XYZ file of C-alpha atoms in Angstrom:
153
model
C 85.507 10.376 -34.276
C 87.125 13.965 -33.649
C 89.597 13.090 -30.550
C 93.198 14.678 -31.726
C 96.055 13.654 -29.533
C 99.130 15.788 -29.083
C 101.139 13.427 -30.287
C 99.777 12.759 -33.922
C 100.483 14.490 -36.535
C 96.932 15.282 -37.504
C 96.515 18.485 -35.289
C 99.120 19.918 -37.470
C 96.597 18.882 -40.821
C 93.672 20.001 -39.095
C 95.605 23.563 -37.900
C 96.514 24.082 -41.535
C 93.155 23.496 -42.489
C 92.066 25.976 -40.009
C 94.007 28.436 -41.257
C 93.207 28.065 -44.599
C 89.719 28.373 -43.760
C 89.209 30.957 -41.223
C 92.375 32.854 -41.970
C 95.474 33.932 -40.162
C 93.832 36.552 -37.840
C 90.979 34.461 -36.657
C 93.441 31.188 -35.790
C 95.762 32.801 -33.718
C 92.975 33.658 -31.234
C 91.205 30.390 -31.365
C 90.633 29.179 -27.468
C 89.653 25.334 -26.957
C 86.131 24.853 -27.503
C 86.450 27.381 -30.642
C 89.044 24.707 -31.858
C 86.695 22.377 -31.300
C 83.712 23.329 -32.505
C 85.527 23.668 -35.797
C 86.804 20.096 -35.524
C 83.508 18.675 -35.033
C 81.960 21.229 -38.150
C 85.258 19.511 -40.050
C 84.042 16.282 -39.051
C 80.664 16.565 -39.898
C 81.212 17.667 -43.373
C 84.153 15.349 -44.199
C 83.517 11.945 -42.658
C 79.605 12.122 -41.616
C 78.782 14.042 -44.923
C 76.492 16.752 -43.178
C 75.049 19.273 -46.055
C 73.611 21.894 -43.719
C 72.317 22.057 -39.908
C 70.497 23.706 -37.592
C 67.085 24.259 -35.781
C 64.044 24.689 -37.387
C 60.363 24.911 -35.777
C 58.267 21.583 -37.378
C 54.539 21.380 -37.407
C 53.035 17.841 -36.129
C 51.431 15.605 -38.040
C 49.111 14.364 -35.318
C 48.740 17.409 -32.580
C 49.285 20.187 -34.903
C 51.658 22.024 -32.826
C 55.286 23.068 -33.031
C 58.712 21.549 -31.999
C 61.998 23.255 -32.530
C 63.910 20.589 -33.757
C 67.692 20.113 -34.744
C 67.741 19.434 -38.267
C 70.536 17.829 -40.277
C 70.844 17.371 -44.125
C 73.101 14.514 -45.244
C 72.441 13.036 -48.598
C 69.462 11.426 -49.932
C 67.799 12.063 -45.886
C 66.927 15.015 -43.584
C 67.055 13.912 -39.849
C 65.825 15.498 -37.103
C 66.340 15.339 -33.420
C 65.142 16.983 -30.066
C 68.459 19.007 -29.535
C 71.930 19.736 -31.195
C 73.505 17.235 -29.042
C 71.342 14.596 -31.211
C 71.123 11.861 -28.641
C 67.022 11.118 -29.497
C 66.466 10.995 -33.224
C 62.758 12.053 -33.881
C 62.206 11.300 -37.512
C 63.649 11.473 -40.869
C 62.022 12.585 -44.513
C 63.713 11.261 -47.312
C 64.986 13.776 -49.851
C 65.789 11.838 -52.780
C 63.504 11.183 -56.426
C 60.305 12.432 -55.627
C 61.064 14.374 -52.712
C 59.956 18.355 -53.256
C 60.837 21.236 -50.860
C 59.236 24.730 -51.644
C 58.344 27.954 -49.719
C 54.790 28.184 -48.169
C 52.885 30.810 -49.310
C 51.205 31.601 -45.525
C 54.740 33.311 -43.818
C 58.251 34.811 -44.553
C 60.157 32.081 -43.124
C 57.865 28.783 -43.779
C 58.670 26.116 -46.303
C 56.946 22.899 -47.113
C 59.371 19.461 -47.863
C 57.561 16.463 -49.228
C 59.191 12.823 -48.378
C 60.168 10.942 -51.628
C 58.517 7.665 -50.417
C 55.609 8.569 -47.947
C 54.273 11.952 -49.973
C 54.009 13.457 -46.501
C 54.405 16.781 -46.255
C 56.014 18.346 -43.017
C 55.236 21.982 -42.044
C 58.870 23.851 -41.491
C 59.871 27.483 -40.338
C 63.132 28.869 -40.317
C 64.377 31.683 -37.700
C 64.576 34.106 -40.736
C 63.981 34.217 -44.443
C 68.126 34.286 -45.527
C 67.989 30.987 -43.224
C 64.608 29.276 -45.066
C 66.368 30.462 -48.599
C 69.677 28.627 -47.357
C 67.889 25.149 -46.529
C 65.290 25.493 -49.539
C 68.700 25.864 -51.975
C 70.308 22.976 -49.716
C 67.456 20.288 -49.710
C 67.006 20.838 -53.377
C 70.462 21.002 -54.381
C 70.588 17.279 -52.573
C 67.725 16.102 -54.357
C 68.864 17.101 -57.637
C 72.185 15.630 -56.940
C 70.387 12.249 -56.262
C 68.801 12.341 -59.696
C 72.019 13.076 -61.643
C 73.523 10.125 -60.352
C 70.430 7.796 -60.829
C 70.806 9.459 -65.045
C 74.192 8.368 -64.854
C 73.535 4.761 -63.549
């Protein structure tokens, strides 16, 4: 979705952007894959309407132990996948009406999310406790988003 081509004119769009975002200093020492690792985080929020991602350690359900797990929050669902390069999609909770996400009271960085339709609750622990605030505020802000528009409807 994210190949540029010298000859368009959306490199220039995308540059500006760039700018814009990361400021003057930081663009005019971009190398490639910089570039394009901030195409692709571009991409992901504009066009594939990512919210937030990143790893996270998830408890089973069945063998109670833990994966480390790429995790990406798009709205109304919270996918998750072996790795970053998310080629083998593991599962997904839905985070819409009904859906709850709150920190566990047994560690720092653990947090409980409930899936809206299956009431399941899956185990999750962040690398630190500024990352498990980040995804609590993120999951709920996309559930509460969910049930201002079903008001509106």
């Amino acid at each position: 979705c994210c190949k540029i081509y010298h000859n368009s004119p959306l490199p220039l769009v995308i540059f500006i952007l760039l700018i814009y975002v990361k400021g003057w200093r930081l663009v005019i020492w971009l190398n490639c894959s910089v570039y394009q690792e901030a195409l692709e985080e571009i991409c992901d929020h504009v066009l594939r309407q990512v919210i937030k991602q990143g790893y996270l350690t998830k408890k089973g359900h069945k063998i109670k132990s833990t994966k480390h797990r790429w995790f990406v929050l798009k709205p109304r669902q919270l996918l998750y996948y072996s790795s970053r390069a998310q080629q083998e999609k593991k599962g997904e909770i839905l985070v819409t009406k009904g859906a709850k996400v709150e920190g566990a009271t047994a560690g720092r960085c653990k947090f409980i999310v409930m899936c809206a339709d299956t009431k399941r609750i899956y185990d999750m622990e962040a690398s630190d406790q500024r990352t498990k605030q980040e995804w609590i505020a993120a999951i709920q802000s996309t559930i509460g988003e969910y049930n201002h528009i079903l008001q509106m409807a």
